Short mmCIF file of C-alpha atoms in Angstrom, two decimals:
data_model
loop_
_atom_site.label_atom_id
_atom_site.label_comp_id
_atom_site.label_asym_id
_atom_site.label_seq_id
_atom_site.Cartn_x
_atom_site.Cartn_y
_atom_site.Cartn_z
CA MET T 1 18.60 -56.08 -12.71
CA SER T 2 19.94 -58.55 -10.11
CA MET T 3 20.60 -62.16 -11.04
CA ARG T 4 18.05 -64.90 -10.30
CA LYS T 5 18.41 -66.39 -6.83
CA PRO T 6 18.49 -70.20 -6.49
CA ASN T 7 15.21 -70.33 -4.60
CA ASP T 8 13.30 -68.03 -6.99
CA PRO T 9 10.31 -69.67 -8.72
CA HIS T 10 10.90 -70.19 -12.43
CA TRP T 11 7.97 -67.95 -13.35
CA ILE T 12 9.87 -64.89 -12.03
CA ALA T 13 12.52 -65.38 -14.68
CA ALA T 14 9.75 -65.55 -17.28
CA LEU T 15 7.90 -62.42 -16.11
CA CYS T 16 10.96 -60.16 -15.74
CA PRO T 17 11.70 -59.94 -19.49
CA LEU T 18 8.01 -59.21 -20.07
CA TYR T 19 8.18 -56.39 -17.57
CA SER T 20 11.37 -55.05 -19.18
CA ALA T 21 9.60 -54.98 -22.53
CA ALA T 22 6.60 -53.22 -20.97
CA LEU T 23 8.86 -50.43 -19.75
CA TRP T 24 8.93 -49.20 -23.35
CA LEU T 25 5.47 -47.78 -22.65
CA TYR T 26 7.20 -45.14 -20.53
CA PRO T 27 8.95 -42.12 -22.11
CA ARG T 28 12.60 -42.69 -22.96
CA SER T 29 13.83 -40.14 -20.41
CA HIS T 30 11.88 -41.93 -17.67
CA ARG T 31 13.29 -45.36 -18.70
CA GLU T 32 16.86 -44.11 -18.77
CA ARG T 33 16.59 -42.58 -15.33
CA TRP T 34 14.49 -45.14 -13.48
CA GLY T 35 14.47 -48.32 -15.62
CA ALA T 36 17.05 -50.31 -13.65
CA ASP T 37 15.45 -49.44 -10.32
CA MET T 38 11.99 -50.33 -11.63
CA ARG T 39 13.16 -53.74 -12.86
CA GLN T 40 14.79 -54.47 -9.50
CA ALA T 41 11.65 -53.34 -7.65
CA PHE T 42 9.51 -55.61 -9.86
CA ARG T 43 11.71 -58.66 -9.17
CA ASP T 44 11.53 -57.96 -5.43
CA ARG T 45 7.78 -57.63 -5.70
CA CYS T 46 7.54 -61.00 -7.44
CA ARG T 47 9.58 -62.62 -4.68
CA GLU T 48 7.26 -61.15 -2.04
CA ALA T 49 4.25 -62.46 -3.98
CA ALA T 50 5.81 -65.93 -4.24
CA ARG T 51 6.45 -66.02 -0.47
CA ALA T 52 2.79 -65.09 0.04
CA GLY T 53 1.73 -68.03 -2.11
CA ARG T 54 0.68 -65.98 -5.13
CA GLY T 55 1.34 -67.15 -8.68
CA PRO T 56 2.37 -65.44 -11.94
CA ALA T 57 -1.20 -64.77 -13.12
CA SER T 58 -1.97 -62.88 -9.92
CA VAL T 59 1.17 -60.75 -10.26
CA LEU T 60 0.54 -60.09 -13.94
CA PHE T 61 -3.12 -59.09 -13.75
CA ALA T 62 -3.29 -57.63 -10.25
CA ASP T 63 0.03 -55.77 -10.22
CA LEU T 64 1.87 -55.43 -13.53
CA LEU T 65 -0.84 -54.36 -16.00
CA PRO T 66 -2.81 -52.10 -13.60
CA ASP T 67 0.38 -50.29 -12.60
CA LEU T 68 1.28 -49.77 -16.24
CA ALA T 69 -2.20 -48.39 -16.93
CA ALA T 70 -1.79 -45.77 -14.22
CA SER T 71 1.88 -44.82 -14.00
CA ALA T 72 2.96 -45.29 -17.62
CA GLY T 73 -0.15 -43.48 -18.77
CA ARG T 74 0.56 -40.54 -16.50
CA GLU T 75 4.22 -40.26 -17.53
CA ARG T 76 3.46 -40.61 -21.23
CA LEU T 77 0.73 -37.97 -21.03
CA ASP T 78 3.10 -35.53 -19.38
CA ASP T 79 5.77 -36.18 -22.02
CA VAL T 80 3.43 -35.94 -25.01
CA MET T 81 1.67 -32.87 -23.65
CA GLU T 82 4.93 -30.98 -23.42
CA PHE T 83 6.59 -31.91 -26.68
CA HIS T 84 4.06 -33.09 -29.26
CA PRO T 85 1.07 -31.68 -31.18
CA MET T 86 -2.55 -32.60 -30.49
CA LYS T 87 -2.75 -35.18 -33.30
CA ARG T 88 -0.19 -37.30 -31.43
CA VAL T 89 -1.72 -36.62 -28.02
CA LEU T 90 -5.19 -38.01 -28.67
CA PRO T 91 -4.09 -41.61 -29.44
CA VAL T 92 -2.16 -41.71 -26.18
CA VAL T 93 -5.16 -40.36 -24.25
CA LEU T 94 -7.42 -43.01 -25.83
CA LEU T 95 -4.94 -45.82 -25.22
CA PHE T 96 -4.54 -45.20 -21.53
CA SER T 97 -8.19 -44.39 -21.03
CA LEU T 98 -8.88 -47.88 -22.47
CA LEU T 99 -6.39 -49.42 -20.04
CA GLY T 100 -8.20 -47.62 -17.24
CA LEU T 101 -11.48 -49.19 -18.34
CA ILE T 102 -9.89 -52.66 -18.43
CA PHE T 103 -8.55 -52.15 -14.92
CA PRO T 104 -11.27 -50.16 -13.15
CA ALA T 105 -9.43 -50.20 -9.82
CA ARG T 106 -6.91 -47.85 -11.39
CA LEU T 107 -9.41 -45.91 -13.48
CA GLY T 108 -9.41 -42.96 -11.09
CA VAL T 109 -5.64 -42.50 -11.43
CA VAL T 110 -5.80 -42.61 -15.21
CA ALA T 111 -8.79 -40.30 -15.31
CA GLN T 112 -6.96 -37.85 -13.07
CA ALA T 113 -3.94 -37.92 -15.39
CA VAL T 114 -6.13 -37.31 -18.44
CA GLY T 115 -8.04 -34.55 -16.62
CA ASP T 116 -4.84 -32.82 -15.50
CA TRP T 117 -3.44 -32.92 -19.01
CA TRP T 118 -6.65 -31.49 -20.48
CA LYS T 119 -6.68 -28.61 -18.00
CA GLN T 120 -3.08 -27.74 -18.84
CA HIS T 121 -3.82 -27.99 -22.56
CA GLU T 122 -6.79 -25.63 -22.19
CA THR T 123 -4.69 -23.21 -20.14
CA ALA T 124 -2.06 -23.17 -22.88
CA LEU T 125 -4.72 -22.38 -25.49
CA ASP T 126 -6.07 -19.57 -23.30
CA ALA T 127 -2.58 -18.12 -22.93
CA GLN T 128 -2.00 -18.20 -26.69
CA ALA T 129 -5.39 -16.57 -27.30
CA LEU T 130 -4.44 -13.78 -24.88
CA ARG T 131 -1.10 -13.27 -26.64
CA ASP T 132 -2.82 -13.06 -30.03
CA HIS T 133 -5.35 -10.58 -28.65
CA GLU T 134 -2.64 -8.38 -27.15
CA ALA T 135 -0.75 -8.40 -30.45
CA ALA T 136 -3.89 -7.07 -32.16
CA LEU T 137 -4.52 -4.43 -29.48
CA ALA T 138 -1.04 -2.88 -29.45
CA PRO T 139 -1.21 -1.07 -32.84
CA MET T 140 -4.74 0.10 -31.99
CA VAL T 141 -3.43 1.73 -28.81
CA GLN T 142 -0.70 3.50 -30.76
CA GLN T 143 -3.16 4.67 -33.40
CA ARG T 144 -5.55 5.99 -30.73
CA GLY T 145 -2.70 7.88 -29.05
CA GLY T 146 -3.08 9.82 -25.83
CA MET T 147 -1.16 9.79 -22.55
CA HIS T 148 1.15 6.80 -22.06
CA ALA T 149 -0.02 5.21 -25.33
CA ASP T 150 3.47 4.05 -26.27
CA VAL T 151 4.07 2.53 -22.82
CA ILE T 152 0.84 0.52 -22.99
CA ALA T 153 1.57 -0.54 -26.58
CA ALA T 154 5.08 -1.64 -25.58
CA GLN T 155 3.69 -3.75 -22.77
CA LEU T 156 1.16 -5.39 -25.08
CA TYR T 157 3.76 -6.10 -27.77
CA TRP T 158 6.15 -7.45 -25.14
CA ASP T 159 3.58 -9.74 -23.55
CA ALA T 160 2.44 -10.98 -26.96
CA GLY T 161 5.98 -11.76 -28.07
CA ASN T 162 7.25 -12.96 -24.73
CA GLY T 163 4.28 -14.92 -23.46
CA PHE T 164 4.20 -12.94 -20.22
CA ARG T 165 7.69 -14.17 -19.31
CA LEU T 166 8.43 -10.86 -17.66
CA ALA T 167 11.23 -11.37 -15.19
CA TYR T 168 13.63 -14.19 -15.83
CA PRO T 169 16.97 -12.40 -15.40
CA GLU T 170 20.16 -13.92 -16.65
CA GLY T 171 23.37 -13.84 -14.67
CA ASP T 172 24.20 -10.31 -15.77
CA GLY T 173 20.77 -8.99 -14.83
CA SER T 174 19.49 -8.84 -18.39
CA LYS T 175 16.33 -10.47 -19.66
CA PRO T 176 16.51 -13.20 -22.27
CA ALA T 177 14.96 -12.66 -25.66
CA ALA T 178 12.71 -15.62 -24.75
CA SER T 179 11.52 -15.87 -28.34
CA GLU T 180 11.65 -18.85 -30.66
CA THR T 181 10.03 -17.63 -33.88
CA ALA T 182 10.41 -14.77 -36.30
CA ALA T 183 6.89 -13.61 -35.38
CA GLU T 184 7.82 -13.38 -31.70
CA ASN T 185 11.00 -11.49 -32.51
CA ALA T 186 9.01 -9.06 -34.66
CA LEU T 187 6.69 -8.34 -31.71
CA LEU T 188 9.64 -7.77 -29.41
CA ASP T 189 11.14 -5.40 -31.98
CA ARG T 190 7.89 -3.42 -31.94
CA ALA T 191 7.97 -3.36 -28.14
CA ASP T 192 11.50 -1.93 -28.31
CA ASP T 193 10.43 0.74 -30.79
CA ALA T 194 7.34 1.81 -28.83
CA PHE T 195 9.16 1.92 -25.51
CA ALA T 196 12.13 3.80 -26.93
CA LYS T 197 9.70 6.40 -28.28
CA ALA T 198 8.13 6.82 -24.82
CA LEU T 199 11.58 7.24 -23.25
CA ARG T 200 12.51 9.91 -25.78
CA ALA T 201 9.33 11.76 -24.84
CA ASP T 202 10.35 11.70 -21.15
CA ASP T 203 7.22 9.76 -20.22
CA ALA T 204 7.64 9.43 -16.44
CA TRP T 205 5.99 6.01 -16.40
CA ALA T 206 8.35 4.70 -19.09
CA LEU T 207 11.34 6.11 -17.22
CA TRP T 208 10.07 4.42 -14.06
CA LEU T 209 9.80 1.03 -15.80
CA ALA T 210 13.26 1.47 -17.27
CA ALA T 211 14.65 2.30 -13.84
CA VAL T 212 12.93 -0.73 -12.27
CA ASN T 213 14.55 -2.67 -15.14
CA TRP T 214 13.25 -6.20 -14.57
CA ASP T 215 9.70 -5.09 -15.42
CA CYS T 216 10.74 -3.04 -18.43
CA PRO T 217 8.75 -4.12 -21.54
CA ALA T 218 11.70 -4.03 -23.90
CA ARG T 219 15.11 -5.60 -24.40
CA LYS T 220 18.17 -4.70 -22.36
CA ALA T 221 19.59 -2.34 -24.98
CA VAL T 222 16.50 -0.15 -24.58
CA CYS T 223 15.92 -0.65 -20.84
CA LYS T 224 18.86 1.19 -19.33
CA ALA T 225 18.16 1.23 -15.61
CA GLU T 226 20.66 3.81 -14.44
CA ALA T 227 19.89 6.14 -17.33
CA GLY T 228 16.19 5.86 -16.53
CA LEU T 229 16.74 6.69 -12.87
CA ASP T 230 19.05 9.59 -13.73
CA ARG T 231 16.38 11.12 -15.94
CA LEU T 232 13.61 10.43 -13.40
CA ARG T 233 15.48 12.43 -10.77
CA GLU T 234 15.23 15.38 -13.15
CA VAL T 235 11.75 15.13 -14.66
CA ASP T 236 9.82 13.62 -11.71
CA ALA T 237 11.70 14.94 -8.69
CA GLY T 238 8.49 15.67 -6.77
CA ASN T 239 7.53 11.99 -6.77
CA GLY T 240 8.64 10.28 -3.56
CA ALA T 241 8.61 6.85 -5.26
CA VAL T 242 11.61 7.99 -7.31
CA TRP T 243 13.60 8.69 -4.16
CA LEU T 244 12.56 5.41 -2.56
CA LEU T 245 13.97 3.68 -5.63
CA GLU T 246 17.09 5.82 -5.23
CA MET T 247 17.36 4.64 -1.60
CA GLN T 248 17.24 1.03 -2.76
CA ARG T 249 19.93 1.64 -5.39
CA ALA T 250 22.13 3.36 -2.81
CA LYS T 251 21.72 0.49 -0.36
CA ASP T 252 22.60 -2.03 -3.06
CA ALA T 253 25.73 0.00 -3.84
CA GLY T 254 26.67 0.31 -0.16
CA ASP T 255 26.61 4.11 -0.41
CA ALA T 256 25.40 5.42 2.98
CA LEU T 257 25.67 9.10 2.02
CA ARG T 258 23.62 8.61 -1.13
CA GLN T 259 21.00 6.69 0.85
CA ARG T 260 20.73 9.44 3.44
CA ALA T 261 20.38 12.08 0.72
CA ALA T 262 17.65 10.03 -0.97
CA LEU T 263 15.68 9.88 2.29
CA ALA T 264 15.90 13.68 2.59
CA ARG T 265 14.51 14.09 -0.93
CA LEU T 266 11.77 11.53 -0.20
CA ALA T 267 10.79 13.48 2.92
CA ARG T 268 10.37 16.67 0.85
CA ALA T 269 8.44 15.15 -2.05
CA SER T 270 4.87 16.28 -2.75
CA ARG T 271 3.36 12.98 -3.92
CA PHE T 272 4.04 9.24 -4.10
CA ASP T 273 3.08 7.26 -7.19
CA TRP T 274 4.66 4.15 -8.74
CA HIS T 275 2.13 3.97 -11.59
CA PHE T 276 0.05 0.97 -10.49
CA GLY T 277 -3.09 2.91 -11.40
CA ASP T 278 -1.67 3.80 -14.80
CA ASN T 279 -1.28 0.08 -15.48
CA MET T 280 -4.84 -0.63 -14.44
CA GLN T 281 -6.45 2.23 -16.34
CA GLY T 282 -4.26 1.85 -19.40
CA MET T 283 -4.86 -1.88 -19.84
CA MET T 284 -8.59 -1.62 -19.24
CA ALA T 285 -8.84 1.14 -21.84
CA ALA T 286 -6.75 -0.92 -24.27
CA PHE T 287 -8.85 -4.06 -23.89
CA ALA T 288 -11.99 -2.02 -24.56
CA LEU T 289 -10.77 -1.30 -28.11
CA GLN T 290 -11.65 -4.75 -29.45
CA LEU T 291 -14.06 -7.46 -28.30
CA LEU T 292 -12.50 -10.51 -26.73
CA PRO T 293 -12.59 -13.87 -28.53
CA GLU T 294 -14.97 -16.48 -27.11
CA ARG T 295 -12.14 -18.37 -25.38
CA LEU T 296 -11.24 -15.37 -23.23
CA LEU T 297 -14.72 -14.55 -21.97
CA VAL T 298 -14.90 -14.51 -18.17
CA THR T 299 -17.37 -16.65 -16.23
CA TYR T 300 -19.09 -15.27 -13.14
CA PRO T 301 -18.41 -18.10 -10.65
CA ARG T 302 -21.44 -17.46 -8.45
CA LEU T 303 -23.83 -17.05 -11.36
CA GLY T 304 -22.45 -19.80 -13.57
CA VAL T 305 -22.77 -17.65 -16.70
CA LYS T 306 -20.27 -15.89 -18.90
CA ALA T 307 -19.81 -12.14 -18.86
CA THR T 308 -20.50 -10.13 -21.99
CA PRO T 309 -17.52 -9.46 -24.25
CA GLU T 310 -17.51 -5.83 -23.02
CA ASP T 311 -17.45 -6.80 -19.34
CA SER T 312 -14.98 -9.60 -19.98
CA ALA T 313 -12.66 -7.11 -21.66
CA SER T 314 -12.73 -4.93 -18.54
CA LEU T 315 -12.02 -7.88 -16.27
CA GLN T 316 -9.24 -9.33 -18.45
CA GLY T 317 -7.65 -5.91 -18.95
CA GLY T 318 -7.79 -5.24 -15.23
CA ALA T 319 -6.20 -8.62 -14.49
CA VAL T 320 -3.30 -7.90 -16.87
CA GLY T 321 -2.88 -4.38 -15.47
CA SER T 322 -2.95 -5.62 -11.89
CA MET T 323 -0.33 -8.29 -12.57
CA ARG T 324 2.03 -5.86 -14.26
CA GLY T 325 1.41 -3.04 -11.81
CA SER T 326 1.98 -5.22 -8.76
CA MET T 327 5.27 -6.45 -10.12
CA ALA T 328 6.54 -2.92 -10.67
CA GLY T 329 6.06 -1.71 -7.09
CA PRO T 330 8.99 -0.38 -5.04
CA GLY T 331 10.57 -2.19 -2.11
CA TYR T 332 9.42 -0.56 1.14
CA LYS T 333 11.67 -2.69 3.36
CA VAL T 334 14.69 -0.48 2.73
CA LEU T 335 12.76 2.52 4.08
CA LEU T 336 11.43 0.71 7.15
CA ASP T 337 14.83 -0.78 7.95
CA TYR T 338 16.65 2.52 7.48
CA CYS T 339 14.26 4.35 9.77
CA ARG T 340 14.38 1.61 12.40
CA THR T 341 18.07 2.24 13.14
CA PRO T 342 18.73 5.99 13.13
CA ASP T 343 22.27 7.33 12.71
CA PRO T 344 23.33 8.82 16.10
CA PRO T 345 25.20 11.89 14.76
CA THR T 346 22.15 13.10 12.86
CA ASN T 347 19.49 11.36 14.90
CA ALA T 348 17.01 14.26 15.18
CA GLU T 349 17.25 15.27 11.53
CA ARG T 350 17.03 11.69 10.31
CA ALA T 351 14.07 10.97 12.59
CA ALA T 352 12.31 14.08 11.22
CA ASP T 353 12.89 12.90 7.65
CA CYS T 354 11.58 9.43 8.50
CA ARG T 355 8.47 10.99 10.00
CA ALA T 356 7.97 13.22 6.95
CA ALA T 357 8.39 10.21 4.64
CA GLY T 358 5.79 8.32 6.65
CA LEU T 359 3.36 11.23 6.47
CA LEU T 360 3.89 11.49 2.71
CA LEU T 361 2.96 7.83 2.12
CA ALA T 362 0.13 7.89 4.67
CA GLU T 363 -1.54 11.03 3.33
CA HIS T 364 -0.52 11.18 -0.34
CA GLY T 365 0.16 7.56 -1.31
CA THR T 366 -2.07 6.36 -4.12
CA GLU T 367 -2.12 2.68 -3.14
CA LEU T 368 -3.32 0.89 -0.02
CA ILE T 369 0.14 -0.54 0.59
CA ASP T 370 1.59 3.00 0.53
CA VAL T 371 -0.82 4.08 3.26
CA MET T 372 -0.12 1.01 5.39
CA ILE T 373 3.64 1.48 5.22
CA GLY T 374 3.34 5.23 5.76
CA ASN T 375 1.19 4.87 8.86
CA ARG T 376 3.53 2.31 10.39
CA LEU T 377 6.46 4.66 9.82
CA TRP T 378 4.49 7.61 11.18
CA LEU T 379 3.58 5.60 14.31
CA ARG T 380 7.26 5.19 15.18
CA THR T 381 7.72 8.95 15.50
CA ALA T 382 4.22 9.91 16.60
CA ALA T 383 3.76 11.93 19.77
CA PRO T 384 1.87 10.08 22.54
CA ASP T 385 -1.26 12.16 21.99
CA GLU T 386 -1.47 11.29 18.29
CA ARG T 387 -0.80 7.54 18.45
CA ALA T 388 -4.47 6.68 18.90
CA GLN T 389 -5.23 8.55 15.66
CA VAL T 390 -2.47 6.78 13.76
CA ARG T 391 -3.49 3.39 15.07
CA GLN T 392 -7.04 4.01 13.87
CA ARG T 393 -5.68 4.94 10.45
CA ILE T 394 -3.78 1.64 10.38
CA ARG T 395 -6.95 -0.24 11.30
CA ASP T 396 -8.88 1.68 8.62
CA ALA T 397 -6.35 0.70 5.94
CA HIS T 398 -6.53 -2.98 6.89
CA TRP T 399 -10.32 -2.74 7.01
CA ARG T 400 -10.40 -1.38 3.48
CA LEU T 401 -8.14 -4.14 2.26
CA ARG T 402 -10.27 -6.81 3.90
CA GLN T 403 -13.51 -5.40 2.46
CA MET T 404 -12.07 -4.98 -1.02
CA GLN T 405 -11.23 -8.68 -1.07
CA ASP T 406 -14.97 -9.33 -0.89
CA ILE T 407 -15.87 -6.80 -3.60
CA GLU T 408 -14.85 -9.02 -6.50
CA PRO T 409 -15.53 -7.49 -9.93
CA ALA T 410 -16.28 -10.94 -11.37
CA THR T 411 -19.29 -11.57 -9.10
CA SER T 412 -21.88 -9.92 -11.34
CA PRO T 413 -22.28 -7.64 -14.37
CA GLU T 414 -23.07 -4.73 -12.06
CA ALA T 415 -19.90 -5.32 -10.02
CA ALA T 416 -17.78 -5.52 -13.18
CA ARG T 417 -19.16 -2.23 -14.50
CA ARG T 418 -18.77 -0.41 -11.18
CA TRP T 419 -15.20 -1.62 -10.96
CA ARG T 420 -14.37 -0.47 -14.46
CA ALA T 421 -16.03 2.93 -14.00
CA ALA T 422 -14.10 3.54 -10.79
CA TRP T 423 -10.75 2.76 -12.38
CA MET T 424 -11.45 4.70 -15.54
CA ASP T 425 -12.14 7.82 -13.43
CA SER T 426 -8.97 7.59 -11.31
CA THR T 427 -5.49 6.10 -11.24
CA SER T 428 -5.45 6.12 -7.42
CA GLU T 429 -6.34 2.86 -5.71
CA MET T 430 -7.27 4.83 -2.60
CA GLN T 431 -9.87 6.81 -4.53
CA VAL T 432 -11.13 3.68 -6.26
CA THR T 433 -11.59 1.82 -2.96
CA THR T 434 -13.35 4.81 -1.41
CA ARG T 435 -15.81 4.92 -4.29
CA LEU T 436 -16.46 1.17 -4.37
CA LEU T 437 -16.92 0.87 -0.62
CA ARG T 438 -19.46 3.70 -0.67
CA GLU T 439 -21.30 2.23 -3.65
CA ASN T 440 -21.55 -1.08 -1.80
CA GLY T 441 -22.74 0.54 1.42
CA ILE T 442 -19.58 -0.38 3.39
CA PRO T 443 -18.20 2.02 6.03
CA LEU T 444 -14.83 3.59 5.24
CA HIS T 445 -13.62 3.31 8.84
CA ALA T 446 -12.99 0.11 10.78
CA PRO T 447 -15.61 -0.64 13.42
CA PRO T 448 -14.51 -0.99 17.06
CA GLY T 449 -14.52 -4.78 16.96
CA PHE T 450 -12.24 -5.05 13.91
CA ARG T 451 -8.87 -6.56 14.87
CA VAL T 452 -5.47 -6.42 13.19
CA ASP T 453 -2.15 -8.00 14.06
CA PRO T 454 -0.93 -6.26 17.27
CA LYS T 455 2.50 -5.83 15.70
CA GLU T 456 0.97 -3.46 13.16
CA LEU T 457 0.00 -1.14 16.03
CA ASP T 458 3.34 -1.31 17.87
CA PRO T 459 5.64 1.73 17.39
CA ALA T 460 8.70 -0.51 17.88
CA GLU T 461 7.86 -2.59 14.82
#
């Protein structure tokens, strides 16, 4: 703090030590970083008050104590919330709530700080409840058995032990253990065991997750990306998603010949599936095995009431499946970029393969995004007399997406049950959307007045 100036009132020298002592209300890390600057700012503030004719009582009760009630309270709440148990949090909440009552002008700031902390605390409890529930579900899934049981169990064990920290790669591309307790490590060990079992059984979904690597629900020693892709090329060669992943790997390696060969295999594939629907169906079936605890029950926002445990299980399971499935999707940009700049020596053949790849995604893709990308690729190579048809297909896909955003499963019990029934009958999002649109009386095709971004309908894009 700067030295006292000759023309400073004597009361400034008296208040500055008081303010320095009050800084102990802030967390230590905050004092060490900002303490000197705060003391200097307070001295300057006192000088401005003195020039305005204000005295020490005005500065103390109008500035110093109200600021401490708001800013120190907020910083201390953040610090306590992160590092200390509830029994040490409540006294701090009560202390700074009392300061807010003493200084009502700053009450809103303090109340906001307390409210923000409480929301974060509740969110943390919800997350822990979900982890505990997933840990209980995983062995049930394995005991029930069936298709992909070990993959689903591995994901549940991994989420329970890892707290949904799915994709924090280290410098070498591996995932951290991200566990701090023996219980967490035990859950991760079970995830490793379940996933290794699925890989040994040549489960195509497990091999896909291993090949994607960063979404693999096991440790690096089990998730061997190149080995997973090698095996996928053998056991799931008819799946175009495998060859799109191969295109991405070839691009990353700078191997033009390998990338071109992958496009040719993609063009000749018979289906395209990156297992998003397996995630959805598998998680919803898993969450149906045991009723949710009260904390995890879902509230219907429009109705203001909680869903039944059965419906809440469907909604929570679908949310987990959607999060995982979305993260595991392939990168379509490599395909669009590769087919935007054809190789002159093999231009006709490459263009034909790009067209075939577009048709595959447009007509056999299981997800809405597959169809959108496929139609855009198809439009680039479409003959003039078929472009109107392709453009309508693009508009239809965007129409479906827009309408599905309004068909929220958490709007009512009936909506939740329709949504679950649709997913439990199919692992294709396209089939699910068709069924739900029909059940809600919504046309499958975009009406004439429906508009999309003009770039989506431009063959040059």
